PDB file of C-alpha atoms in Angstrom:
ATOM      1  CA  UNK J 173     146.430 -33.978 -77.225  1.00 38.00           C
ATOM      2  CA  UNK J 174     148.215 -33.954 -73.891  1.00 40.00           C
ATOM      3  CA  UNK J 175     147.897 -31.116 -71.402  1.00 36.00           C
ATOM      4  CA  UNK J 176     151.425 -29.940 -72.253  1.00 36.00           C
ATOM      5  CA  UNK J 177     150.526 -29.817 -75.973  1.00 42.00           C
ATOM      6  CA  UNK J 178     147.440 -27.780 -75.164  1.00 42.00           C
ATOM      7  CA  UNK J 179     149.520 -25.349 -73.117  1.00 38.00           C
ATOM      8  CA  UNK J 180     152.379 -24.933 -75.567  1.00 44.00           C
ATOM      9  CA  UNK J 181     150.708 -25.719 -78.872  1.00 50.00           C
ATOM     10  CA  UNK J 182     152.739 -26.570 -81.912  1.00 65.00           C
ATOM     11  CA  UNK J 183     155.975 -24.656 -82.225  1.00 77.00           C
ATOM     12  CA  UNK J 184     155.563 -21.691 -84.592  1.00 84.00           C
ATOM     13  CA  UNK J 185     159.208 -21.826 -85.651  1.00 89.00           C
ATOM     14  CA  UNK J 186     158.815 -24.295 -88.537  1.00 92.00           C
ATOM     15  CA  UNK J 187     155.831 -22.420 -90.025  1.00 94.00           C
ATOM     16  CA  UNK J 188     157.695 -19.108 -89.603  1.00 95.00           C
ATOM     17  CA  UNK J 189     160.633 -20.554 -91.527  1.00 96.00           C
ATOM     18  CA  UNK J 190     158.312 -21.791 -94.279  1.00 97.00           C
ATOM     19  CA  UNK J 191     156.645 -18.379 -94.451  1.00 98.00           C
ATOM     20  CA  UNK J 192     159.886 -16.493 -94.972  1.00 98.00           C
ATOM     21  CA  UNK J 193     160.962 -19.066 -97.569  1.00 98.00           C
ATOM     22  CA  UNK J 194     157.851 -18.245 -99.599  1.00 98.00           C
ATOM     23  CA  UNK J 195     158.177 -14.487 -98.982  1.00 98.00           C
ATOM     24  CA  UNK J 196     161.785 -14.483-100.206  1.00 98.00           C
ATOM     25  CA  UNK J 197     160.850 -16.640-103.206  1.00 98.00           C
ATOM     26  CA  UNK J 198     158.243 -13.974-103.986  1.00 98.00           C
ATOM     27  CA  UNK J 199     160.824 -11.184-103.760  1.00 98.00           C
ATOM     28  CA  UNK J 200     163.272 -13.173-105.896  1.00 98.00           C
ATOM     29  CA  UNK J 201     160.805 -13.032-108.772  1.00 98.00           C
ATOM     30  CA  UNK J 202     161.528  -9.300-108.996  1.00 98.00           C
ATOM     31  CA  UNK J 203     164.783 -10.294-110.734  1.00 98.00           C
ATOM     32  CA  UNK J 204     163.108 -11.889-113.804  1.00 98.00           C
ATOM     33  CA  UNK J 205     160.599  -9.032-113.719  1.00 98.00           C
ATOM     34  CA  UNK J 206     163.422  -6.506-114.081  1.00 98.00           C
ATOM     35  CA  UNK J 207     165.045  -8.569-116.846  1.00 98.00           C
ATOM     36  CA  UNK J 208     161.732  -8.611-118.730  1.00 98.00           C
ATOM     37  CA  UNK J 209     161.531  -4.834-118.329  1.00 98.00           C
ATOM     38  CA  UNK J 210     165.037  -4.457-119.770  1.00 98.00           C
ATOM     39  CA  UNK J 211     164.089  -6.272-122.991  1.00 98.00           C
ATOM     40  CA  UNK J 212     160.566  -4.845-123.073  1.00 98.00           C
ATOM     41  CA  UNK J 213     158.813  -8.229-122.991  1.00 98.00           C
ATOM     42  CA  UNK J 214     155.244  -7.664-121.798  1.00 98.00           C
ATOM     43  CA  UNK J 215     154.439 -11.393-121.776  1.00 98.00           C
ATOM     44  CA  UNK J 216     157.425 -12.095-119.516  1.00 98.00           C
ATOM     45  CA  UNK J 217     156.410  -9.198-117.269  1.00 98.00           C
ATOM     46  CA  UNK J 218     152.896 -10.664-116.971  1.00 98.00           C
ATOM     47  CA  UNK J 219     154.335 -14.120-116.244  1.00 98.00           C
ATOM     48  CA  UNK J 220     156.575 -12.752-113.477  1.00 98.00           C
ATOM     49  CA  UNK J 221     153.639 -10.887-111.977  1.00 98.00           C
ATOM     50  CA  UNK J 222     151.516 -14.042-112.064  1.00 98.00           C
ATOM     51  CA  UNK J 223     154.172 -15.994-110.171  1.00 98.00           C
ATOM     52  CA  UNK J 224     154.590 -13.190-107.635  1.00 98.00           C
ATOM     53  CA  UNK J 225     150.815 -13.088-107.118  1.00 98.00           C
ATOM     54  CA  UNK J 226     150.763 -16.856-106.573  1.00 98.00           C
ATOM     55  CA  UNK J 227     153.575 -16.766-104.033  1.00 98.00           C
ATOM     56  CA  UNK J 228     152.137 -13.731-102.231  1.00 98.00           C
ATOM     57  CA  UNK J 229     148.818 -15.569-101.883  1.00 98.00           C
ATOM     58  CA  UNK J 230     150.652 -18.596-100.481  1.00 98.00           C
ATOM     59  CA  UNK J 231     152.478 -16.343 -97.997  1.00 98.00           C
ATOM     60  CA  UNK J 232     149.150 -14.814 -96.942  1.00 97.00           C
ATOM     61  CA  UNK J 233     147.643 -18.234 -96.302  1.00 97.00           C
ATOM     62  CA  UNK J 234     150.642 -19.246 -94.211  1.00 96.00           C
ATOM     63  CA  UNK J 235     150.463 -15.975 -92.277  1.00 96.00           C
ATOM     64  CA  UNK J 236     146.789 -16.473 -91.411  1.00 95.00           C
ATOM     65  CA  UNK J 237     147.435 -20.074 -90.367  1.00 94.00           C
ATOM     66  CA  UNK J 238     150.340 -19.062 -88.138  1.00 92.00           C
ATOM     67  CA  UNK J 239     148.334 -16.269 -86.514  1.00 91.00           C
ATOM     68  CA  UNK J 240     145.364 -18.567 -85.922  1.00 88.00           C
ATOM     69  CA  UNK J 241     147.390 -21.399 -84.427  1.00 84.00           C
ATOM     70  CA  UNK J 242     150.100 -19.597 -82.506  1.00 81.00           C
ATOM     71  CA  UNK J 243     149.564 -20.455 -78.831  1.00 70.00           C
ATOM     72  CA  UNK J 244     148.740 -17.709 -76.367  1.00 62.00           C
ATOM     73  CA  UNK J 245     151.511 -18.963 -74.124  1.00 56.00           C
ATOM     74  CA  UNK J 246     154.845 -20.212 -75.396  1.00 53.00           C
ATOM     75  CA  UNK J 247     157.209 -22.243 -73.273  1.00 47.00           C
ATOM     76  CA  UNK J 248     160.011 -20.581 -75.161  1.00 52.00           C
ATOM     77  CA  UNK J 249     162.267 -17.614 -74.516  1.00 55.00           C
ATOM     78  CA  UNK J 250     159.992 -15.723 -76.887  1.00 67.00           C
ATOM     79  CA  UNK J 251     156.728 -13.853 -76.562  1.00 76.00           C
ATOM     80  CA  UNK J 252     153.824 -14.397 -78.926  1.00 81.00           C
ATOM     81  CA  UNK J 253     153.862 -10.684 -79.750  1.00 86.00           C
ATOM     82  CA  UNK J 254     157.535 -10.862 -80.758  1.00 88.00           C
ATOM     83  CA  UNK J 255     156.886 -13.722 -83.150  1.00 89.00           C
ATOM     84  CA  UNK J 256     153.923 -11.931 -84.704  1.00 93.00           C
ATOM     85  CA  UNK J 257     155.999  -8.769 -85.192  1.00 94.00           C
ATOM     86  CA  UNK J 258     158.643 -10.790 -87.045  1.00 95.00           C
ATOM     87  CA  UNK J 259     155.899 -12.456 -89.094  1.00 97.00           C
ATOM     88  CA  UNK J 260     154.527  -9.053 -90.134  1.00 97.00           C
ATOM     89  CA  UNK J 261     157.974  -7.943 -91.327  1.00 97.00           C
ATOM     90  CA  UNK J 262     158.363 -11.157 -93.305  1.00 98.00           C
ATOM     91  CA  UNK J 263     154.942 -10.715 -94.864  1.00 98.00           C
ATOM     92  CA  UNK J 264     155.748  -7.154 -95.915  1.00 98.00           C
ATOM     93  CA  UNK J 265     158.474  -8.576 -98.176  1.00 98.00           C
ATOM     94  CA  UNK J 266     155.886 -10.550-100.181  1.00 98.00           C
ATOM     95  CA  UNK J 267     153.361  -7.683-100.138  1.00 98.00           C
ATOM     96  CA  UNK J 268     155.896  -5.190-101.482  1.00 98.00           C
ATOM     97  CA  UNK J 269     157.042  -7.558-104.227  1.00 98.00           C
ATOM     98  CA  UNK J 270     153.417  -7.779-105.310  1.00 98.00           C
ATOM     99  CA  UNK J 271     153.093  -3.970-105.316  1.00 98.00           C
ATOM    100  CA  UNK J 272     156.162  -3.762-107.569  1.00 98.00           C
ATOM    101  CA  UNK J 273     154.831  -6.335-110.024  1.00 98.00           C
ATOM    102  CA  UNK J 274     151.378  -4.755-110.183  1.00 98.00           C
ATOM    103  CA  UNK J 275     152.737  -1.310-110.985  1.00 98.00           C
ATOM    104  CA  UNK J 276     155.113  -2.610-113.667  1.00 98.00           C
ATOM    105  CA  UNK J 277     152.477  -4.782-115.329  1.00 98.00           C
ATOM    106  CA  UNK J 278     149.640  -2.262-115.184  1.00 98.00           C
ATOM    107  CA  UNK J 279     151.749   0.546-116.646  1.00 97.00           C
ATOM    108  CA  UNK J 280     153.717  -1.739-119.019  1.00 96.00           C
ATOM    109  CA  UNK J 281     156.963  -0.249-117.778  1.00 98.00           C
ATOM    110  CA  UNK J 282     159.997  -0.924-119.968  1.00 98.00           C
ATOM    111  CA  UNK J 283     163.357   0.102-118.520  1.00 98.00           C
ATOM    112  CA  UNK J 284     165.170   2.851-120.437  1.00 97.00           C
ATOM    113  CA  UNK J 285     168.700   1.680-121.231  1.00 97.00           C
ATOM    114  CA  UNK J 286     170.427   4.198-118.884  1.00 97.00           C
ATOM    115  CA  UNK J 287     168.388   2.829-115.963  1.00 98.00           C
ATOM    116  CA  UNK J 288     168.926  -0.880-116.670  1.00 98.00           C
ATOM    117  CA  UNK J 289     172.215  -1.347-114.816  1.00 98.00           C
ATOM    118  CA  UNK J 290     171.266   0.762-111.752  1.00 98.00           C
ATOM    119  CA  UNK J 291     168.002  -1.189-111.382  1.00 98.00           C
ATOM    120  CA  UNK J 292     169.728  -4.552-111.868  1.00 98.00           C
ATOM    121  CA  UNK J 293     172.449  -3.728-109.336  1.00 98.00           C
ATOM    122  CA  UNK J 294     169.918  -2.537-106.770  1.00 98.00           C
ATOM    123  CA  UNK J 295     167.691  -5.590-107.220  1.00 98.00           C
ATOM    124  CA  UNK J 296     170.612  -7.999-106.883  1.00 98.00           C
ATOM    125  CA  UNK J 297     171.684  -6.629-103.480  1.00 98.00           C
ATOM    126  CA  UNK J 298     168.110  -6.310-102.268  1.00 98.00           C
ATOM    127  CA  UNK J 299     167.522 -10.008-102.934  1.00 98.00           C
ATOM    128  CA  UNK J 300     170.792 -10.775-101.127  1.00 98.00           C
ATOM    129  CA  UNK J 301     169.413  -8.924 -98.087  1.00 98.00           C
ATOM    130  CA  UNK J 302     166.173 -10.913 -98.215  1.00 98.00           C
ATOM    131  CA  UNK J 303     168.100 -14.189 -98.466  1.00 98.00           C
ATOM    132  CA  UNK J 304     170.225 -13.188 -95.478  1.00 98.00           C
ATOM    133  CA  UNK J 305     167.036 -12.526 -93.511  1.00 98.00           C
ATOM    134  CA  UNK J 306     165.823 -16.000 -94.422  1.00 98.00           C
ATOM    135  CA  UNK J 307     169.127 -17.535 -93.314  1.00 97.00           C
ATOM    136  CA  UNK J 308     168.772 -15.821 -89.930  1.00 97.00           C
ATOM    137  CA  UNK J 309     165.208 -17.083 -89.377  1.00 96.00           C
ATOM    138  CA  UNK J 310     166.368 -20.573 -90.331  1.00 96.00           C
ATOM    139  CA  UNK J 311     168.587 -20.424 -87.225  1.00 93.00           C
ATOM    140  CA  UNK J 312     165.629 -19.946 -84.871  1.00 89.00           C
ATOM    141  CA  UNK J 313     165.206 -23.630 -84.064  1.00 87.00           C
ATOM    142  CA  UNK J 314     168.912 -23.963 -83.286  1.00 88.00           C
ATOM    143  CA  UNK J 315     168.692 -20.875 -81.085  1.00 87.00           C
ATOM    144  CA  UNK J 316     165.852 -22.376 -79.052  1.00 82.00           C
ATOM    145  CA  UNK J 317     167.426 -25.837 -78.894  1.00 82.00           C
ATOM    146  CA  UNK J 318     170.595 -24.355 -77.379  1.00 82.00           C
ATOM    147  CA  UNK J 319     168.539 -22.389 -74.852  1.00 81.00           C
ATOM    148  CA  UNK J 320     169.730 -19.086 -76.327  1.00 81.00           C
ATOM    149  CA  UNK J 321     173.294 -20.243 -75.761  1.00 87.00           C
ATOM    150  CA  UNK J 322     176.026 -17.634 -75.858  1.00 89.00           C
ATOM    151  CA  UNK J 323     177.770 -19.096 -78.906  1.00 92.00           C
ATOM    152  CA  UNK J 324     174.576 -19.355 -80.985  1.00 91.00           C
ATOM    153  CA  UNK J 325     173.467 -15.871 -79.947  1.00 92.00           C
ATOM    154  CA  UNK J 326     176.847 -14.473 -81.021  1.00 94.00           C
ATOM    155  CA  UNK J 327     176.611 -16.276 -84.355  1.00 94.00           C
ATOM    156  CA  UNK J 328     173.150 -14.920 -85.090  1.00 95.00           C
ATOM    157  CA  UNK J 329     174.179 -11.443 -83.976  1.00 95.00           C
ATOM    158  CA  UNK J 330     177.016 -11.567 -86.512  1.00 97.00           C
ATOM    159  CA  UNK J 331     174.576 -12.644 -89.223  1.00 97.00           C
ATOM    160  CA  UNK J 332     172.255  -9.762 -88.342  1.00 97.00           C
ATOM    161  CA  UNK J 333     175.184  -7.332 -88.565  1.00 97.00           C
ATOM    162  CA  UNK J 334     175.983  -8.692 -92.022  1.00 98.00           C
ATOM    163  CA  UNK J 335     172.358  -8.131 -93.015  1.00 98.00           C
ATOM    164  CA  UNK J 336     172.683  -4.528 -91.868  1.00 98.00           C
ATOM    165  CA  UNK J 337     175.800  -4.127 -93.998  1.00 98.00           C
ATOM    166  CA  UNK J 338     174.002  -5.443 -97.082  1.00 98.00           C
ATOM    167  CA  UNK J 339     171.033  -3.162 -96.438  1.00 98.00           C
ATOM    168  CA  UNK J 340     173.404  -0.175 -96.244  1.00 98.00           C
ATOM    169  CA  UNK J 341     174.745  -1.162 -99.671  1.00 98.00           C
ATOM    170  CA  UNK J 342     171.196  -1.139-101.018  1.00 98.00           C
ATOM    171  CA  UNK J 343     170.762   2.416 -99.712  1.00 98.00           C
ATOM    172  CA  UNK J 344     173.773   3.495-101.793  1.00 98.00           C
ATOM    173  CA  UNK J 345     172.514   1.649-104.874  1.00 98.00           C
ATOM    174  CA  UNK J 346     169.039   3.121-104.399  1.00 98.00           C
ATOM    175  CA  UNK J 347     170.564   6.595-104.353  1.00 98.00           C
ATOM    176  CA  UNK J 348     172.518   5.835-107.540  1.00 98.00           C
ATOM    177  CA  UNK J 349     169.372   4.578-109.275  1.00 98.00           C
ATOM    178  CA  UNK J 350     167.448   7.686-108.218  1.00 98.00           C
ATOM    179  CA  UNK J 351     170.194   9.980-109.510  1.00 98.00           C
ATOM    180  CA  UNK J 352     170.221   8.161-112.847  1.00 98.00           C
ATOM    181  CA  UNK J 353     166.450   8.492-112.974  1.00 98.00           C
ATOM    182  CA  UNK J 354     166.373  12.211-112.203  1.00 98.00           C
ATOM    183  CA  UNK J 355     169.015  12.860-114.857  1.00 98.00           C
ATOM    184  CA  UNK J 356     166.344  11.685-117.328  1.00 98.00           C
ATOM    185  CA  UNK J 357     163.449  13.595-115.759  1.00 97.00           C
ATOM    186  CA  UNK J 358     163.007  15.966-118.693  1.00 97.00           C
ATOM    187  CA  UNK J 359     162.796  13.001-121.060  1.00 97.00           C
ATOM    188  CA  UNK J 360     160.531  10.853-118.883  1.00 97.00           C
ATOM    189  CA  UNK J 361     158.187  13.603-117.784  1.00 97.00           C
ATOM    190  CA  UNK J 362     155.347  12.675-115.420  1.00 96.00           C
ATOM    191  CA  UNK J 363     156.300   8.990-115.507  1.00 97.00           C
ATOM    192  CA  UNK J 364     159.351   9.880-113.391  1.00 98.00           C
ATOM    193  CA  UNK J 365     157.199   9.680-110.277  1.00 98.00           C
ATOM    194  CA  UNK J 366     156.266   6.072-111.054  1.00 98.00           C
ATOM    195  CA  UNK J 367     159.861   5.090-111.687  1.00 98.00           C
ATOM    196  CA  UNK J 368     160.881   6.701-108.416  1.00 98.00           C
ATOM    197  CA  UNK J 369     158.148   4.831-106.553  1.00 98.00           C
ATOM    198  CA  UNK J 370     159.488   1.624-108.070  1.00 98.00           C
ATOM    199  CA  UNK J 371     162.994   2.359-106.769  1.00 98.00           C
ATOM    200  CA  UNK J 372     161.606   3.037-103.294  1.00 98.00           C
ATOM    201  CA  UNK J 373     159.601  -0.200-103.240  1.00 98.00           C
ATOM    202  CA  UNK J 374     162.550  -2.291-104.434  1.00 98.00           C
ATOM    203  CA  UNK J 375     164.718  -0.767-101.696  1.00 98.00           C
ATOM    204  CA  UNK J 376     161.920  -1.422 -99.174  1.00 98.00           C
ATOM    205  CA  UNK J 377     162.395  -5.165 -99.671  1.00 98.00           C
ATOM    206  CA  UNK J 378     165.822  -4.891 -98.058  1.00 98.00           C
ATOM    207  CA  UNK J 379     164.446  -2.636 -95.325  1.00 98.00           C
ATOM    208  CA  UNK J 380     161.844  -5.236 -94.338  1.00 98.00           C
ATOM    209  CA  UNK J 381     164.482  -7.973 -94.363  1.00 98.00           C
ATOM    210  CA  UNK J 382     166.627  -5.849 -92.035  1.00 98.00           C
ATOM    211  CA  UNK J 383     163.645  -5.323 -89.739  1.00 97.00           C
ATOM    212  CA  UNK J 384     163.303  -9.098 -89.443  1.00 97.00           C
ATOM    213  CA  UNK J 385     166.899  -9.258 -88.195  1.00 96.00           C
ATOM    214  CA  UNK J 386     166.592  -6.239 -85.927  1.00 96.00           C
ATOM    215  CA  UNK J 387     163.384  -7.546 -84.363  1.00 94.00           C
ATOM    216  CA  UNK J 388     165.075 -10.857 -83.635  1.00 92.00           C
ATOM    217  CA  UNK J 389     168.050  -9.014 -82.141  1.00 92.00           C
ATOM    218  CA  UNK J 390     165.702  -7.190 -79.755  1.00 89.00           C
ATOM    219  CA  UNK J 391     164.058 -10.472 -78.852  1.00 84.00           C
ATOM    220  CA  UNK J 392     167.428 -12.049 -78.031  1.00 85.00           C
ATOM    221  CA  UNK J 393     168.399  -9.049 -75.920  1.00 81.00           C
ATOM    222  CA  UNK J 394     165.290  -9.311 -73.729  1.00 72.00           C
TER     223      UNK J 394
END
């Protein structure tokens, strides 16, 4: 290894892009999980949880490898701390998807019919937010190659703004799902608290995706 390789180390950008790919794949499995809950299929719920667990474990391994191998000094317009902050936000997407799957599987949660559409609508936009976050991180190598050029920075800033717009939509859909839930509180009883926690965790997926974008925006502004 040359002295320059020792100083810079391998670029963390490719591994960061692979990590968010796996994290978003993990979150995307919430969609079949919700569909299994709609039809009350415990085997399908268990299968979705198993796949989420597998992907979350893969994301964890990538995270530990990135942290262990990220150079102390980067000859990039980025600080090591900034990259690790973005990595933590990405990893929270996979962790939260796993929390969702564990709760659903352990409590064998089947979606009441009045909640099916609100949960499906919320999940769809949340996954869109996660995918937008992945698209933004996939632009990191182009950003560095252009030396944080004005045109590329403007393009990424626009993508981050679009991510913020999607996340705002998920806030509205989360509120609608919660209202539908609380209209059934007398019927659901104590289980209402678990359903509400599920709504919050699903919405959190979009929040973490937005944090990825916002953290990158701060990095660009430095």
